[in-house]
Amino acid sequence: MRKKIVAGNWKMNMNLYEGLELARGLNDHFTTNPVGDREVILCTPFIHLAMVSNLLTAPGLSAGAQNCNDHKSGAYTGEISAAMIKSTGAGNVIIGHSERRTCYGETDELLAAKTGEALRNGLRVIFCCGEVLEERQGNIHFEVVKRQLDRGLFVVSAEEFSRCIIAYEPVWAIGTGVTATPEQAQEMHCYIRRLVRDRYGNDAALDTTILYGGSCKASNAAELFANPDVDGGLIGGASLVKEEFCSIVNAL
Ligand code: PEP
């Protein structure tokens, strides 16, 4: 059975001390209120990663990075490899977030290379896809998501794919306060699951966790998560506030 997951994406927020305080608070909360069958992932800035990874002791909690380099090692000043992430104890990495596609020009081909490198190093990949507003208005959102998945993710083997999570994040909903309706989310998640079935077969489709991301918060999480193909959320802004994030996990 596929996992139900809430992943927080801290983006470039909080200094080390603020981040550790939030992680400790969440760890304490989920030690006394166990997540049970669910999983909670904290995707922190690189600076926080090793310490956060080591302090998360509550069952079901783990840490992740927000990006990795596509090369193994070498002269890439300022970059972080998948092997380095793995060595912190963190088990997850976000690949293909729309902010990286837009702000840093990350192409589907580069994301395929990053995904491969992350998987070869034993990380679980949270692969993001999603259309911009003009693409939805132009009714090409299914086509856009298919292309992103075909080129960036579906190049991996079936075994590697079993260590991947997909996050559907309509770009028009990220950080805007505008959330996809539960119907829009379900429609796209169902489509993505069909694409997984076509590429990797029925069992893989049933086992794949597909998260929704984009202005998901405590007040709308339950109605989004109630959909059969929505297996949890990738949470940006609302993951920075302990009570809000805990309520979202609770809604799952
Ligand atoms: C994100 O950045 O992945 C995200 C979903 O952001 P927000 O929740 O702030 O819209």
Tab-separated table of C-alpha atoms and ligand atoms in Angstrom:
chain	number	residue	atom	x	y	z
A	1	MET	CA	0.000	0.000	0.000
A	2	ARG	CA	1.208	3.465	-0.784
A	3	LYS	CA	2.364	5.763	1.981
A	4	LYS	CA	0.507	8.843	3.168
A	5	ILE	CA	3.060	11.627	3.506
A	6	VAL	CA	3.253	15.272	4.500
A	7	ALA	CA	6.527	16.896	3.464
A	8	GLY	CA	7.524	20.397	4.511
A	9	ASN	CA	9.607	22.479	2.123
A	10	TRP	CA	11.298	25.145	4.205
A	11	LYS	CA	12.809	26.774	1.084
A	12	MET	CA	15.389	29.482	1.980
A	13	ASN	CA	13.862	30.361	5.342
A	14	MET	CA	15.092	30.361	8.934
A	15	ASN	CA	18.634	30.542	10.225
A	16	LEU	CA	20.175	27.458	11.789
A	17	TYR	CA	18.887	28.170	15.305
A	18	GLU	CA	15.347	28.928	14.158
A	19	GLY	CA	15.308	25.800	12.020
A	20	LEU	CA	16.555	23.598	14.847
A	21	GLU	CA	13.950	25.034	17.187
A	22	LEU	CA	11.169	24.200	14.731
A	23	ALA	CA	12.540	20.708	14.091
A	24	ARG	CA	12.849	20.022	17.826
A	25	GLY	CA	9.325	21.294	18.427
A	26	LEU	CA	7.957	19.017	15.707
A	27	ASN	CA	9.961	16.055	16.943
A	28	ASP	CA	8.612	16.564	20.469
A	29	HIS	CA	5.073	16.922	19.176
A	30	PHE	CA	5.238	13.766	17.071
A	31	THR	CA	6.901	11.831	19.874
A	32	THR	CA	3.860	12.387	22.080
A	33	ASN	CA	1.390	12.314	19.143
A	34	PRO	CA	2.787	9.518	16.930
A	35	VAL	CA	2.236	9.812	13.184
A	36	GLY	CA	1.331	6.118	12.965
A	37	ASP	CA	1.057	4.945	9.360
A	38	ARG	CA	1.755	8.406	8.008
A	39	GLU	CA	5.183	9.866	7.291
A	40	VAL	CA	6.476	13.371	7.835
A	41	ILE	CA	9.488	14.695	5.932
A	42	LEU	CA	11.247	17.988	6.688
A	43	CYS	CA	13.066	19.323	3.622
A	44	THR	CA	15.455	21.853	5.063
A	45	PRO	CA	18.187	24.107	3.674
A	46	PHE	CA	21.533	22.278	3.369
A	47	ILE	CA	22.923	24.163	6.379
A	48	HIS	CA	20.327	22.592	8.675
A	49	LEU	CA	20.269	19.139	7.183
A	50	ALA	CA	22.767	17.109	9.221
A	51	MET	CA	21.626	18.480	12.552
A	52	VAL	CA	17.921	18.174	11.781
A	53	SER	CA	18.411	14.675	10.451
A	54	ASN	CA	20.150	13.654	13.666
A	55	LEU	CA	17.621	15.158	16.039
A	56	LEU	CA	14.552	13.585	14.399
A	57	THR	CA	13.905	10.556	16.576
A	58	ALA	CA	10.099	10.354	16.436
A	59	PRO	CA	9.017	7.308	14.374
A	60	GLY	CA	7.927	8.304	10.871
A	61	LEU	CA	9.869	11.565	10.794
A	62	SER	CA	12.799	12.078	8.441
A	63	ALA	CA	14.764	14.846	6.790
A	64	GLY	CA	15.306	15.751	3.157
A	65	ALA	CA	17.150	18.225	0.968
A	66	GLN	CA	15.562	20.579	-1.541
A	67	ASN	CA	17.976	19.995	-4.397
A	68	CYS	CA	21.155	18.150	-5.346
A	69	ASN	CA	23.776	18.413	-8.043
A	70	ASP	CA	23.679	16.099	-11.044
A	71	HIS	CA	27.394	15.202	-10.825
A	72	LYS	CA	29.023	12.686	-8.524
A	73	SER	CA	31.748	15.009	-7.199
A	74	GLY	CA	34.383	17.411	-8.431
A	75	ALA	CA	35.000	21.037	-9.319
A	76	TYR	CA	31.481	22.437	-8.894
A	77	THR	CA	32.027	25.265	-6.428
A	78	GLY	CA	29.117	25.853	-4.104
A	79	GLU	CA	27.253	22.691	-5.077
A	80	ILE	CA	26.095	19.737	-2.959
A	81	SER	CA	26.130	16.146	-4.200
A	82	ALA	CA	23.593	13.414	-3.547
A	83	ALA	CA	26.289	11.414	-1.714
A	84	MET	CA	26.861	14.373	0.641
A	85	ILE	CA	23.146	14.553	1.384
A	86	LYS	CA	23.040	10.834	2.062
A	87	SER	CA	25.997	11.152	4.451
A	88	THR	CA	24.032	13.568	6.676
A	89	GLY	CA	21.533	10.810	7.424
A	90	ALA	CA	18.814	12.513	5.386
A	91	GLY	CA	16.996	10.084	3.135
A	92	ASN	CA	15.042	12.332	0.790
A	93	VAL	CA	15.549	15.028	-1.810
A	94	ILE	CA	13.152	17.276	-3.717
A	95	ILE	CA	13.954	17.397	-7.438
A	96	GLY	CA	12.357	19.695	-10.003
A	97	HIS	CA	10.663	22.225	-7.755
A	98	SER	CA	9.170	24.949	-9.955
A	99	GLU	CA	11.330	27.587	-8.260
A	100	ARG	CA	14.424	25.715	-9.434
A	101	ARG	CA	12.981	25.249	-12.916
A	102	THR	CA	12.142	28.973	-13.131
A	103	CYS	CA	14.844	30.778	-11.117
A	104	TYR	CA	17.741	28.497	-12.091
A	105	GLY	CA	16.642	27.326	-15.524
A	106	GLU	CA	16.611	23.634	-14.616
A	107	THR	CA	15.526	21.642	-17.660
A	108	ASP	CA	13.775	18.280	-17.797
A	109	GLU	CA	17.057	16.712	-18.961
A	110	LEU	CA	19.029	18.169	-16.042
A	111	LEU	CA	16.327	16.982	-13.652
A	112	ALA	CA	16.575	13.472	-15.102
A	113	ALA	CA	20.310	13.523	-14.366
A	114	LYS	CA	19.722	14.786	-10.818
A	115	THR	CA	17.053	12.157	-10.237
A	116	GLY	CA	19.385	9.397	-11.408
A	117	GLU	CA	22.222	10.641	-9.214
A	118	ALA	CA	19.946	10.889	-6.158
A	119	LEU	CA	18.586	7.368	-6.663
A	120	ARG	CA	22.041	5.876	-7.252
A	121	ASN	CA	23.019	7.287	-3.874
A	122	GLY	CA	20.104	5.696	-2.080
A	123	LEU	CA	17.969	8.800	-1.663
A	124	ARG	CA	14.220	8.831	-2.109
A	125	VAL	CA	13.180	11.420	-4.680
A	126	ILE	CA	10.226	13.775	-4.337
A	127	PHE	CA	9.812	14.737	-7.992
A	128	CYS	CA	7.800	17.925	-8.614
A	129	CYS	CA	5.712	18.681	-11.678
A	130	GLY	CA	3.040	21.218	-12.476
A	131	GLU	CA	1.856	23.754	-15.005
A	132	VAL	CA	1.951	27.561	-14.945
A	133	LEU	CA	-1.258	29.592	-15.118
A	134	GLU	CA	-1.091	30.271	-18.873
A	135	GLU	CA	-0.724	26.551	-19.527
A	136	ARG	CA	-3.818	25.752	-17.469
A	137	GLN	CA	-5.744	28.573	-19.114
A	138	GLY	CA	-4.605	27.239	-22.487
A	139	ASN	CA	-5.861	23.795	-21.467
A	140	ILE	CA	-2.453	22.164	-21.990
A	141	HIS	CA	-1.812	21.341	-18.306
A	142	PHE	CA	-2.082	17.567	-18.808
A	143	GLU	CA	0.325	17.711	-21.719
A	144	VAL	CA	2.805	19.812	-19.702
A	145	VAL	CA	2.775	17.476	-16.708
A	146	LYS	CA	3.135	14.437	-18.983
A	147	ARG	CA	6.165	15.968	-20.677
A	148	GLN	CA	7.795	16.839	-17.335
A	149	LEU	CA	7.293	13.307	-16.048
A	150	ASP	CA	8.272	11.561	-19.287
A	151	ARG	CA	11.515	13.483	-19.597
A	152	GLY	CA	12.513	14.081	-15.990
A	153	LEU	CA	11.309	11.027	-14.095
A	154	PHE	CA	10.068	8.174	-16.262
A	155	VAL	CA	13.603	7.586	-17.541
A	156	VAL	CA	14.459	5.630	-14.367
A	157	SER	CA	14.109	1.860	-13.983
A	158	ALA	CA	11.106	0.270	-12.261
A	159	GLU	CA	13.224	-0.504	-9.195
A	160	GLU	CA	14.423	3.095	-9.014
A	161	PHE	CA	10.904	4.397	-9.560
A	162	SER	CA	9.734	2.466	-6.499
A	163	ARG	CA	11.854	4.948	-4.495
A	164	CYS	CA	10.154	8.011	-5.968
A	165	ILE	CA	7.286	10.161	-4.782
A	166	ILE	CA	5.521	12.520	-7.187
A	167	ALA	CA	4.403	15.985	-6.092
A	168	TYR	CA	1.860	17.751	-8.292
A	169	GLU	CA	2.327	21.446	-7.702
A	170	PRO	CA	0.410	23.791	-10.001
A	171	VAL	CA	2.771	26.758	-10.195
A	172	TRP	CA	-0.132	29.228	-10.003
A	173	ALA	CA	-0.938	27.870	-6.550
A	174	ILE	CA	2.561	27.964	-5.041
A	175	GLY	CA	2.915	30.725	-2.483
A	176	THR	CA	-0.054	32.604	-3.952
A	177	GLY	CA	-2.794	31.730	-1.491
A	178	VAL	CA	-4.779	30.314	-4.426
A	179	THR	CA	-5.256	26.580	-3.981
A	180	ALA	CA	-6.314	24.077	-6.614
A	181	THR	CA	-9.848	22.930	-5.927
A	182	PRO	CA	-10.144	19.375	-4.608
A	183	GLU	CA	-11.639	18.452	-8.018
A	184	GLN	CA	-8.700	19.954	-9.931
A	185	ALA	CA	-6.229	18.165	-7.661
A	186	GLN	CA	-8.015	14.811	-7.930
A	187	GLU	CA	-8.346	15.111	-11.710
A	188	MET	CA	-4.607	15.682	-12.175
A	189	HIS	CA	-3.537	13.098	-9.577
A	190	CYS	CA	-5.743	10.496	-11.246
A	191	TYR	CA	-4.171	11.386	-14.605
A	192	ILE	CA	-0.644	11.118	-13.138
A	193	ARG	CA	-1.470	7.717	-11.671
A	194	ARG	CA	-2.642	6.627	-15.127
A	195	LEU	CA	0.681	7.779	-16.601
A	196	VAL	CA	2.543	5.761	-13.952
A	197	ARG	CA	0.399	2.728	-14.825
A	198	ASP	CA	1.186	3.105	-18.536
A	199	ARG	CA	4.931	3.347	-17.845
A	200	TYR	CA	5.523	1.037	-14.857
A	201	GLY	CA	2.373	-1.096	-14.551
A	202	ASN	CA	-0.625	-1.356	-12.278
A	203	ASP	CA	1.156	-2.334	-9.052
A	204	ALA	CA	3.530	0.603	-9.333
A	205	ALA	CA	0.602	2.942	-9.990
A	206	LEU	CA	-1.229	1.715	-6.907
A	207	ASP	CA	1.933	2.010	-4.778
A	208	THR	CA	3.024	5.489	-5.878
A	209	THR	CA	2.513	8.303	-3.411
A	210	ILE	CA	1.293	11.448	-5.156
A	211	LEU	CA	1.398	14.636	-3.080
A	212	TYR	CA	-0.417	17.891	-3.733
A	213	GLY	CA	1.451	21.166	-3.244
A	214	GLY	CA	0.360	24.775	-3.603
A	215	SER	CA	-1.014	26.942	-0.790
A	216	CYS	CA	-2.076	23.890	1.167
A	217	LYS	CA	-2.787	24.879	4.764
A	218	ALA	CA	-4.603	23.654	7.841
A	219	SER	CA	-7.893	25.133	6.640
A	220	ASN	CA	-7.967	23.353	3.256
A	221	ALA	CA	-5.808	20.252	3.813
A	222	ALA	CA	-8.622	17.911	4.836
A	223	GLU	CA	-10.705	18.524	1.700
A	224	LEU	CA	-7.662	18.069	-0.538
A	225	PHE	CA	-6.490	14.918	1.246
A	226	ALA	CA	-10.014	13.426	1.129
A	227	ASN	CA	-9.536	12.657	-2.583
A	228	PRO	CA	-8.685	9.050	-3.448
A	229	ASP	CA	-5.570	9.905	-5.473
A	230	VAL	CA	-4.203	12.612	-3.165
A	231	ASP	CA	-1.838	10.866	-0.764
A	232	GLY	CA	-0.693	13.887	1.204
A	233	GLY	CA	0.956	17.228	0.631
A	234	LEU	CA	4.155	19.103	-0.082
A	235	ILE	CA	3.853	22.172	2.088
A	236	GLY	CA	5.796	25.421	1.708
A	237	GLY	CA	4.804	28.454	3.771
A	238	ALA	CA	2.602	26.542	6.184
A	239	SER	CA	5.474	24.199	7.085
A	240	LEU	CA	7.285	27.043	8.845
A	241	VAL	CA	4.707	27.320	11.622
A	242	LYS	CA	4.642	24.395	14.024
A	243	GLU	CA	0.926	24.408	14.899
A	244	GLU	CA	-0.126	24.902	11.284
A	245	PHE	CA	2.092	22.082	10.048
A	246	CYS	CA	0.937	19.731	12.815
A	247	SER	CA	-2.691	20.450	11.893
A	248	ILE	CA	-1.965	19.590	8.266
A	249	VAL	CA	-0.410	16.271	9.326
A	250	ASN	CA	-3.446	15.709	11.508
A	251	ALA	CA	-5.732	16.315	8.516
A	252	LEU	CA	-4.086	13.428	6.663
B	1	PEP	C1	6.100	24.585	-2.338
B	1	PEP	O1	6.946	25.464	-2.438
B	1	PEP	O2	6.398	23.425	-2.606
B	1	PEP	C2	4.766	24.971	-1.891
B	1	PEP	C3	3.807	24.101	-2.030
B	1	PEP	O3	4.641	26.233	-1.373
B	1	PEP	P1	3.338	26.839	-0.650
B	1	PEP	O4	2.756	25.781	0.215
B	1	PEP	O5	3.857	28.006	0.134
B	1	PEP	O6	2.401	27.238	-1.735
